[in-house]
């Protein structure tokens, strides 16, 4: 029993009085875009209000107020999430950090202190101006917020060599359920004082607190990369060549696209991709100096030995970026064929062939189109299930396939989500992956930190 | 009120009946070495028994038993800890994992699944046999256990480029306070399903659970390194040159020794170090190919420009290793001058000069010898306070200096511990660093996971 049933105007007036300079949006036409993230959760509720915080103190006031009245708060970054982590809750409020956009770059300490509303691409640009690099690069980097990246422990394309978001988070400011603001970690490259709370909040999907500031570790700029692109007429050849590469070197990128996604991208971008190929791999080496050529040759040779029908290597930055952009564009391109159920399953890398062939079988069995793209080098795949919501039978089959693909990943010792988060759309499968004892442990921590259950209720747990 | 007061033979008999094949040591002569770790905590208690677990099930049985009788359990790896994290508690038991030594290396998935009792050096050797590398390298790598490394989130020399233990832990098996064994994470390079519990347990110093298995991420072997060694007649020149290096490149190692530690090492190893130098820096580059030479030249040039009195560069592996070994030997070498209070303070790297000059002032003011070695590239220093326990006044001054150095680090925006852990010897300073709200948050998590407070009581909290 929370305050969601009784959230009347008087409560909102109380909050507005407390925060006279903060936009509290209640017009349903205005709040509509805040009901869902990019996963377009069909179960989205209607928020009573959308609150546009401008600073940590605003977030604290909102949480004190929400705590006092037991009002559910759904934190939201840029709304580019792919698992319904920012789905609005009936009668609750959406707290958006999109206006919190400050960044301070310190090139000597090699850190950036950023507010959560800044986009990943804006962070990258700001630190590049100081000659530094923030590696994590979700495909959505131009539209996703750094706060959302931290909340989901987002991955990306270069993570196969450079790691994921948590590897670059040195510190956080977090507002807890009761409105307390805590600083965790800080601008120290090594710090083991107390529990690893910074790491606990990264990837907690807004269920334990609201991130209002992030201290990011930066590194020197990425060296120039060579790009190797190959087409395969057999899925097995493509996956075998992935393993041949990853067991010897660490590529800076190793991406996979299946025939359906190649064709969807080619339909949209008309860049001359091989429509007949069963799979395309895009790899990069950014090893310094001559080692880059050696690695690129090794990758090209591995592809050739596994019967690639075409292997193309380039040192040209723009050519390489064109292929990377094509891969990044795969989700929007496939989405043009119809609404998607987006998967994010990952497996230990030797199980990748079995995962891909199993997905194909599920697609055939359920008679649905499943396009597959993958961060192949780390075993993380994105099967995209296309369906027509007007076709109830197809939609039902798509949802069955959605679950079966997660069941398959779990059976292969894998995960239901490698980088997008559990959100609301995958939470039914979480206990199958982690087991009852880990769910109990998770609930104990959730209850210790958010006893009223007002932080992003219904997400993850 | 715990069971520690009433831990009679009948309780131990009950446990021995439950675990007929497990050594339960009670003879004080035999248990004496298990009372303390390398920090030699003067407040160490006398354990009622030392239990040598052989497998996860043993640890579960011990925790069920301890939980039922509310008996404190101090987990222990190889006993090389430097902060009293494994100090025995009166009436409690010490649970040592030293006999849990299995390792399975999977070169295709590029992981090793290891039990906690294996030494770090043994892990390195086992994975090297498969052509792989486990980077984290505490100076004590030949005598510290991988379980202790995970429990403290240990660092080392190459961490300035390659990260710390948590960056290589993909999964854990952990026995909780009530004896439940949970598996967290696993052999997946990316996995965001649920809270980041793996990361929470890494660095929790045995206060939340007992790690019984670790899944480690491995990478290809380290390329050959060039080593650059320089002596300085001024501390300020040495620290300025550190900043000149770290703001441009990522060295694979950047270590510092002050005059006292140089002389202590030279006394022991007689390798011809410059006894007159105020500071010595040892840096490495392992950048592939010709880039290594370029980086080594850059480092040597930075040292020269900051008035290094001597700069020596070598590509020879053994020569480089001799200097690294000298640096690693600094703690035992300084310990030959007298018992140590070991610090592990770290600061944001621009504050390193101020930290080092402040430590010198504290040493002068308290009239104690403080030798300083540092993982300079990440701002993590080890002031070693030498004292004579027979001299009560000196011992009191040493303890004052011990606290003042931590106070200084906190005042400079730093940490009381970069890689050793809080244990028992630094816990009085933890609230000053993280603040009351973070302590409350920490206690909430501790209470949620260990409500009876039987896991390593008195450590950290």
PDB file of C-alpha atoms in Angstrom, chain B residues 150-375:
ATOM      1  CA  UNK B 150      39.512 -10.957  -3.906  1.00  0.00           C
ATOM      2  CA  UNK B 151      38.460 -10.267  -0.315  1.00  0.00           C
ATOM      3  CA  UNK B 152      40.574  -7.102  -0.207  1.00  0.00           C
ATOM      4  CA  UNK B 153      40.342  -6.107  -3.887  1.00  0.00           C
ATOM      5  CA  UNK B 154      44.120  -6.194  -3.938  1.00  0.00           C
ATOM      6  CA  UNK B 155      46.174  -4.024  -6.239  1.00  0.00           C
ATOM      7  CA  UNK B 156      49.802  -4.200  -7.231  1.00  0.00           C
ATOM      8  CA  UNK B 157      52.407  -2.742  -9.539  1.00  0.00           C
ATOM      9  CA  UNK B 158      50.884  -3.241 -12.991  1.00  0.00           C
ATOM     10  CA  UNK B 159      47.471  -1.984 -11.830  1.00  0.00           C
ATOM     11  CA  UNK B 160      48.290   1.542 -12.969  1.00  0.00           C
ATOM     12  CA  UNK B 161      47.684   0.263 -16.494  1.00  0.00           C
ATOM     13  CA  UNK B 162      45.888  -3.065 -16.039  1.00  0.00           C
ATOM     14  CA  UNK B 163      43.474  -2.430 -13.175  1.00  0.00           C
ATOM     15  CA  UNK B 164      42.938  -4.123  -9.824  1.00  0.00           C
ATOM     16  CA  UNK B 165      41.524  -7.464  -8.712  1.00  0.00           C
ATOM     17  CA  UNK B 166      37.854  -6.529  -9.112  1.00  0.00           C
ATOM     18  CA  UNK B 167      38.473  -5.793 -12.789  1.00  0.00           C
ATOM     19  CA  UNK B 168      39.348  -9.463 -13.296  1.00  0.00           C
ATOM     20  CA  UNK B 169      36.671 -11.121 -11.159  1.00  0.00           C
ATOM     21  CA  UNK B 170      33.812 -12.316 -13.362  1.00  0.00           C
ATOM     22  CA  UNK B 171      32.153 -14.528 -10.810  1.00  0.00           C
ATOM     23  CA  UNK B 172      32.271 -15.801  -7.251  1.00  0.00           C
ATOM     24  CA  UNK B 173      30.912 -18.562  -5.139  1.00  0.00           C
ATOM     25  CA  UNK B 174      30.253 -17.137  -1.698  1.00  0.00           C
ATOM     26  CA  UNK B 175      29.054 -18.781   1.508  1.00  0.00           C
ATOM     27  CA  UNK B 176      26.780 -16.417   3.405  1.00  0.00           C
ATOM     28  CA  UNK B 177      26.480 -16.048   7.165  1.00  0.00           C
ATOM     29  CA  UNK B 178      23.740 -18.679   7.413  1.00  0.00           C
ATOM     30  CA  UNK B 179      25.674 -21.248   5.361  1.00  0.00           C
ATOM     31  CA  UNK B 180      23.866 -20.668   2.070  1.00  0.00           C
ATOM     32  CA  UNK B 181      26.235 -20.909  -0.895  1.00  0.00           C
ATOM     33  CA  UNK B 182      25.458 -18.558  -3.777  1.00  0.00           C
ATOM     34  CA  UNK B 183      26.976 -18.242  -7.223  1.00  0.00           C
ATOM     35  CA  UNK B 184      27.345 -14.662  -8.410  1.00  0.00           C
ATOM     36  CA  UNK B 185      28.271 -13.744 -11.972  1.00  0.00           C
ATOM     37  CA  UNK B 186      30.065 -16.370 -14.001  1.00  0.00           C
ATOM     38  CA  UNK B 187      32.112 -16.979 -17.135  1.00  0.00           C
ATOM     39  CA  UNK B 188      30.485 -14.165 -19.111  1.00  0.00           C
ATOM     40  CA  UNK B 189      32.480 -11.111 -20.085  1.00  0.00           C
ATOM     41  CA  UNK B 190      29.388  -8.930 -19.855  1.00  0.00           C
ATOM     42  CA  UNK B 191      26.507  -9.665 -17.487  1.00  0.00           C
ATOM     43  CA  UNK B 192      24.224  -7.073 -15.904  1.00  0.00           C
ATOM     44  CA  UNK B 193      21.473  -9.412 -14.729  1.00  0.00           C
ATOM     45  CA  UNK B 194      20.481  -8.189 -11.272  1.00  0.00           C
ATOM     46  CA  UNK B 195      22.504  -6.164  -8.799  1.00  0.00           C
ATOM     47  CA  UNK B 196      26.310  -6.116  -9.108  1.00  0.00           C
ATOM     48  CA  UNK B 197      26.687  -8.533  -6.200  1.00  0.00           C
ATOM     49  CA  UNK B 198      29.971  -9.993  -7.439  1.00  0.00           C
ATOM     50  CA  UNK B 199      31.495  -6.525  -7.185  1.00  0.00           C
ATOM     51  CA  UNK B 200      29.973  -5.969  -3.734  1.00  0.00           C
ATOM     52  CA  UNK B 201      31.643  -9.081  -2.306  1.00  0.00           C
ATOM     53  CA  UNK B 202      35.026  -8.259  -3.845  1.00  0.00           C
ATOM     54  CA  UNK B 203      36.741  -6.048  -1.287  1.00  0.00           C
ATOM     55  CA  UNK B 204      34.251  -6.837   1.497  1.00  0.00           C
ATOM     56  CA  UNK B 205      37.080  -8.249   3.665  1.00  0.00           C
ATOM     57  CA  UNK B 206      35.151 -11.292   4.824  1.00  0.00           C
ATOM     58  CA  UNK B 207      32.435  -9.195   6.463  1.00  0.00           C
ATOM     59  CA  UNK B 208      29.590 -10.214   4.131  1.00  0.00           C
ATOM     60  CA  UNK B 209      30.444 -13.796   3.205  1.00  0.00           C
ATOM     61  CA  UNK B 210      33.279 -16.217   2.593  1.00  0.00           C
ATOM     62  CA  UNK B 211      34.566 -16.545  -0.960  1.00  0.00           C
ATOM     63  CA  UNK B 212      35.035 -20.210  -1.869  1.00  0.00           C
ATOM     64  CA  UNK B 213      35.541 -19.970  -5.642  1.00  0.00           C
ATOM     65  CA  UNK B 214      36.543 -17.224  -8.037  1.00  0.00           C
ATOM     66  CA  UNK B 215      36.077 -17.021 -11.794  1.00  0.00           C
ATOM     67  CA  UNK B 216      38.897 -14.881 -13.151  1.00  0.00           C
ATOM     68  CA  UNK B 217      39.070 -13.137 -16.498  1.00  0.00           C
ATOM     69  CA  UNK B 218      42.401 -13.710 -18.248  1.00  0.00           C
ATOM     70  CA  UNK B 219      44.066 -11.795 -21.053  1.00  0.00           C
ATOM     71  CA  UNK B 220      46.846 -12.525 -23.549  1.00  0.00           C
ATOM     72  CA  UNK B 221      50.395 -12.441 -22.165  1.00  0.00           C
ATOM     73  CA  UNK B 222      51.972  -9.128 -21.329  1.00  0.00           C
ATOM     74  CA  UNK B 223      54.223  -7.929 -24.163  1.00  0.00           C
ATOM     75  CA  UNK B 224      57.925  -7.432 -23.339  1.00  0.00           C
ATOM     76  CA  UNK B 225      58.557  -4.320 -21.254  1.00  0.00           C
ATOM     77  CA  UNK B 226      61.205  -1.636 -21.257  1.00  0.00           C
ATOM     78  CA  UNK B 227      62.249  -0.408 -17.837  1.00  0.00           C
ATOM     79  CA  UNK B 228      63.318   3.142 -17.005  1.00  0.00           C
ATOM     80  CA  UNK B 229      64.953   3.814 -13.638  1.00  0.00           C
ATOM     81  CA  UNK B 230      65.878   7.257 -12.397  1.00  0.00           C
ATOM     82  CA  UNK B 231      67.336   8.830  -9.275  1.00  0.00           C
ATOM     83  CA  UNK B 232      66.452  12.300  -8.030  1.00  0.00           C
ATOM     84  CA  UNK B 233      68.132  14.554  -5.539  1.00  0.00           C
ATOM     85  CA  UNK B 234      64.833  16.341  -4.890  1.00  0.00           C
ATOM     86  CA  UNK B 235      61.478  14.866  -3.884  1.00  0.00           C
ATOM     87  CA  UNK B 236      59.660  17.656  -5.709  1.00  0.00           C
ATOM     88  CA  UNK B 237      61.454  16.869  -8.960  1.00  0.00           C
ATOM     89  CA  UNK B 238      60.525  13.204  -8.627  1.00  0.00           C
ATOM     90  CA  UNK B 239      56.834  13.896  -8.022  1.00  0.00           C
ATOM     91  CA  UNK B 240      56.704  16.513 -10.777  1.00  0.00           C
ATOM     92  CA  UNK B 241      58.104  13.977 -13.216  1.00  0.00           C
ATOM     93  CA  UNK B 242      55.454  11.432 -12.147  1.00  0.00           C
ATOM     94  CA  UNK B 243      52.726  13.884 -13.114  1.00  0.00           C
ATOM     95  CA  UNK B 244      54.528  14.687 -16.372  1.00  0.00           C
ATOM     96  CA  UNK B 245      54.364  10.995 -17.287  1.00  0.00           C
ATOM     97  CA  UNK B 246      50.821  10.144 -16.140  1.00  0.00           C
ATOM     98  CA  UNK B 247      49.154  13.092 -17.794  1.00  0.00           C
ATOM     99  CA  UNK B 248      50.316  11.871 -21.201  1.00  0.00           C
ATOM    100  CA  UNK B 249      50.730   8.086 -21.223  1.00  0.00           C
ATOM    101  CA  UNK B 250      49.721   5.000 -19.277  1.00  0.00           C
ATOM    102  CA  UNK B 251      52.913   3.337 -18.084  1.00  0.00           C
ATOM    103  CA  UNK B 252      52.685  -0.370 -17.240  1.00  0.00           C
ATOM    104  CA  UNK B 253      54.386   0.422 -13.935  1.00  0.00           C
ATOM    105  CA  UNK B 254      55.434   3.626 -12.162  1.00  0.00           C
ATOM    106  CA  UNK B 255      56.912   2.980  -8.741  1.00  0.00           C
ATOM    107  CA  UNK B 256      58.512   5.287  -6.195  1.00  0.00           C
ATOM    108  CA  UNK B 257      61.010   4.677  -3.392  1.00  0.00           C
ATOM    109  CA  UNK B 258      62.268   7.315  -0.993  1.00  0.00           C
ATOM    110  CA  UNK B 259      65.772   7.532   0.430  1.00  0.00           C
ATOM    111  CA  UNK B 260      64.990   5.455   3.509  1.00  0.00           C
ATOM    112  CA  UNK B 261      63.544   2.593   1.505  1.00  0.00           C
ATOM    113  CA  UNK B 262      66.323   2.795  -1.114  1.00  0.00           C
ATOM    114  CA  UNK B 263      68.855   2.389   1.679  1.00  0.00           C
ATOM    115  CA  UNK B 264      66.951  -0.393   3.398  1.00  0.00           C
ATOM    116  CA  UNK B 265      66.775  -2.321   0.130  1.00  0.00           C
ATOM    117  CA  UNK B 266      70.430  -1.619  -0.625  1.00  0.00           C
ATOM    118  CA  UNK B 267      71.387  -2.842   2.864  1.00  0.00           C
ATOM    119  CA  UNK B 268      69.630  -6.111   2.128  1.00  0.00           C
ATOM    120  CA  UNK B 269      70.287  -6.689  -1.566  1.00  0.00           C
ATOM    121  CA  UNK B 270      73.548  -4.801  -2.232  1.00  0.00           C
ATOM    122  CA  UNK B 271      72.673  -4.109  -5.850  1.00  0.00           C
ATOM    123  CA  UNK B 272      74.322  -0.716  -6.160  1.00  0.00           C
ATOM    124  CA  UNK B 273      71.363   1.616  -5.694  1.00  0.00           C
ATOM    125  CA  UNK B 274      72.179   5.318  -5.232  1.00  0.00           C
ATOM    126  CA  UNK B 275      72.095   5.709  -1.452  1.00  0.00           C
ATOM    127  CA  UNK B 276      72.328   9.479  -1.750  1.00  0.00           C
ATOM    128  CA  UNK B 277      69.203   9.862  -3.878  1.00  0.00           C
ATOM    129  CA  UNK B 278      66.121  11.424  -2.307  1.00  0.00           C
ATOM    130  CA  UNK B 279      63.923   9.339  -4.564  1.00  0.00           C
ATOM    131  CA  UNK B 280      64.084   6.606  -7.159  1.00  0.00           C
ATOM    132  CA  UNK B 281      61.445   5.976  -9.806  1.00  0.00           C
ATOM    133  CA  UNK B 282      61.021   2.694 -11.660  1.00  0.00           C
ATOM    134  CA  UNK B 283      58.768   2.834 -14.701  1.00  0.00           C
ATOM    135  CA  UNK B 284      57.879   0.354 -17.399  1.00  0.00           C
ATOM    136  CA  UNK B 285      56.291   0.514 -20.806  1.00  0.00           C
ATOM    137  CA  UNK B 286      54.928  -2.647 -22.395  1.00  0.00           C
ATOM    138  CA  UNK B 287      53.315  -0.971 -25.376  1.00  0.00           C
ATOM    139  CA  UNK B 288      53.538  -3.289 -28.392  1.00  0.00           C
ATOM    140  CA  UNK B 289      56.306  -3.049 -30.950  1.00  0.00           C
ATOM    141  CA  UNK B 290      58.184   0.165 -31.560  1.00  0.00           C
ATOM    142  CA  UNK B 291      55.703   2.085 -29.444  1.00  0.00           C
ATOM    143  CA  UNK B 292      57.425   0.654 -26.395  1.00  0.00           C
ATOM    144  CA  UNK B 293      60.693   2.394 -27.289  1.00  0.00           C
ATOM    145  CA  UNK B 294      58.827   5.620 -27.957  1.00  0.00           C
ATOM    146  CA  UNK B 295      57.129   5.457 -24.542  1.00  0.00           C
ATOM    147  CA  UNK B 296      60.326   4.520 -22.715  1.00  0.00           C
ATOM    148  CA  UNK B 297      62.068   7.461 -24.362  1.00  0.00           C
ATOM    149  CA  UNK B 298      59.205   9.733 -23.362  1.00  0.00           C
ATOM    150  CA  UNK B 299      59.479   8.571 -19.747  1.00  0.00           C
ATOM    151  CA  UNK B 300      63.277   8.918 -19.699  1.00  0.00           C
ATOM    152  CA  UNK B 301      62.971  12.400 -21.190  1.00  0.00           C
ATOM    153  CA  UNK B 302      60.374  13.421 -18.590  1.00  0.00           C
ATOM    154  CA  UNK B 303      62.670  12.210 -15.825  1.00  0.00           C
ATOM    155  CA  UNK B 304      65.668  14.057 -17.316  1.00  0.00           C
ATOM    156  CA  UNK B 305      63.722  17.264 -17.748  1.00  0.00           C
ATOM    157  CA  UNK B 306      62.892  17.114 -14.045  1.00  0.00           C
ATOM    158  CA  UNK B 307      66.556  16.972 -13.076  1.00  0.00           C
ATOM    159  CA  UNK B 308      66.994  13.246 -12.574  1.00  0.00           C
ATOM    160  CA  UNK B 309      70.597  12.696 -11.521  1.00  0.00           C
ATOM    161  CA  UNK B 310      70.734   9.401 -13.360  1.00  0.00           C
ATOM    162  CA  UNK B 311      68.407   7.794 -15.892  1.00  0.00           C
ATOM    163  CA  UNK B 312      68.846   4.201 -16.944  1.00  0.00           C
ATOM    164  CA  UNK B 313      66.774   2.470 -19.606  1.00  0.00           C
ATOM    165  CA  UNK B 314      66.852  -1.234 -20.375  1.00  0.00           C
ATOM    166  CA  UNK B 315      64.961  -3.628 -22.621  1.00  0.00           C
ATOM    167  CA  UNK B 316      66.484  -6.563 -20.807  1.00  0.00           C
ATOM    168  CA  UNK B 317      63.873  -8.549 -18.952  1.00  0.00           C
ATOM    169  CA  UNK B 318      66.137  -9.696 -16.127  1.00  0.00           C
ATOM    170  CA  UNK B 319      67.565  -6.223 -15.548  1.00  0.00           C
ATOM    171  CA  UNK B 320      64.059  -4.769 -15.422  1.00  0.00           C
ATOM    172  CA  UNK B 321      62.911  -7.543 -13.087  1.00  0.00           C
ATOM    173  CA  UNK B 322      65.848  -6.886 -10.740  1.00  0.00           C
ATOM    174  CA  UNK B 323      64.632  -3.316 -10.160  1.00  0.00           C
ATOM    175  CA  UNK B 324      61.022  -4.433  -9.822  1.00  0.00           C
ATOM    176  CA  UNK B 325      62.080  -7.096  -7.333  1.00  0.00           C
ATOM    177  CA  UNK B 326      64.035  -4.462  -5.393  1.00  0.00           C
ATOM    178  CA  UNK B 327      60.898  -2.353  -5.152  1.00  0.00           C
ATOM    179  CA  UNK B 328      58.827  -5.384  -4.133  1.00  0.00           C
ATOM    180  CA  UNK B 329      61.363  -6.206  -1.451  1.00  0.00           C
ATOM    181  CA  UNK B 330      61.058  -2.750   0.144  1.00  0.00           C
ATOM    182  CA  UNK B 331      58.555  -3.705   2.855  1.00  0.00           C
ATOM    183  CA  UNK B 332      60.535  -6.723   4.140  1.00  0.00           C
ATOM    184  CA  UNK B 333      63.750  -4.691   3.837  1.00  0.00           C
ATOM    185  CA  UNK B 334      62.420  -1.786   5.892  1.00  0.00           C
ATOM    186  CA  UNK B 335      60.959  -4.271   8.374  1.00  0.00           C
ATOM    187  CA  UNK B 336      64.513  -5.374   9.153  1.00  0.00           C
ATOM    188  CA  UNK B 337      64.980  -1.932  10.751  1.00  0.00           C
ATOM    189  CA  UNK B 338      62.151  -2.608  13.176  1.00  0.00           C
ATOM    190  CA  UNK B 339      58.467  -3.490  13.393  1.00  0.00           C
ATOM    191  CA  UNK B 340      56.283  -1.473  11.031  1.00  0.00           C
ATOM    192  CA  UNK B 341      53.008   0.329  11.065  1.00  0.00           C
ATOM    193  CA  UNK B 342      51.999  -0.096   7.451  1.00  0.00           C
ATOM    194  CA  UNK B 343      50.079   2.616   5.662  1.00  0.00           C
ATOM    195  CA  UNK B 344      48.296   2.397   2.334  1.00  0.00           C
ATOM    196  CA  UNK B 345      47.091   5.962   1.777  1.00  0.00           C
ATOM    197  CA  UNK B 346      46.217   7.222  -1.686  1.00  0.00           C
ATOM    198  CA  UNK B 347      45.341  10.596  -3.146  1.00  0.00           C
ATOM    199  CA  UNK B 348      44.155  12.050  -6.443  1.00  0.00           C
ATOM    200  CA  UNK B 349      47.407  12.073  -8.357  1.00  0.00           C
ATOM    201  CA  UNK B 350      47.940  15.886  -8.429  1.00  0.00           C
ATOM    202  CA  UNK B 351      47.994  15.785  -4.610  1.00  0.00           C
ATOM    203  CA  UNK B 352      50.882  13.325  -4.516  1.00  0.00           C
ATOM    204  CA  UNK B 353      53.594  15.995  -3.954  1.00  0.00           C
ATOM    205  CA  UNK B 354      51.614  17.463  -1.071  1.00  0.00           C
ATOM    206  CA  UNK B 355      51.043  14.016   0.447  1.00  0.00           C
ATOM    207  CA  UNK B 356      54.742  13.112   0.303  1.00  0.00           C
ATOM    208  CA  UNK B 357      55.937  16.439   1.721  1.00  0.00           C
ATOM    209  CA  UNK B 358      53.242  16.229   4.416  1.00  0.00           C
ATOM    210  CA  UNK B 359      54.366  12.737   5.410  1.00  0.00           C
ATOM    211  CA  UNK B 360      57.949  13.991   5.746  1.00  0.00           C
ATOM    212  CA  UNK B 361      56.710  16.786   8.037  1.00  0.00           C
ATOM    213  CA  UNK B 362      54.729  14.342  10.187  1.00  0.00           C
ATOM    214  CA  UNK B 363      57.782  12.059  10.473  1.00  0.00           C
ATOM    215  CA  UNK B 364      59.973  14.984  11.534  1.00  0.00           C
ATOM    216  CA  UNK B 365      57.384  16.341  13.921  1.00  0.00           C
ATOM    217  CA  UNK B 366      56.813  12.956  15.598  1.00  0.00           C
ATOM    218  CA  UNK B 367      60.502  12.060  15.377  1.00  0.00           C
ATOM    219  CA  UNK B 368      59.877   8.658  13.807  1.00  0.00           C
ATOM    220  CA  UNK B 369      61.359   7.005  10.741  1.00  0.00           C
ATOM    221  CA  UNK B 370      58.844   6.794   7.909  1.00  0.00           C
ATOM    222  CA  UNK B 371      60.038   5.052   4.776  1.00  0.00           C
ATOM    223  CA  UNK B 372      57.832   5.697   1.768  1.00  0.00           C
ATOM    224  CA  UNK B 373      57.294   3.501  -1.246  1.00  0.00           C
ATOM    225  CA  UNK B 374      54.483   4.140  -3.681  1.00  0.00           C
ATOM    226  CA  UNK B 375      52.586   2.903  -6.667  1.00  0.00           C
TER     227      UNK B 375
END
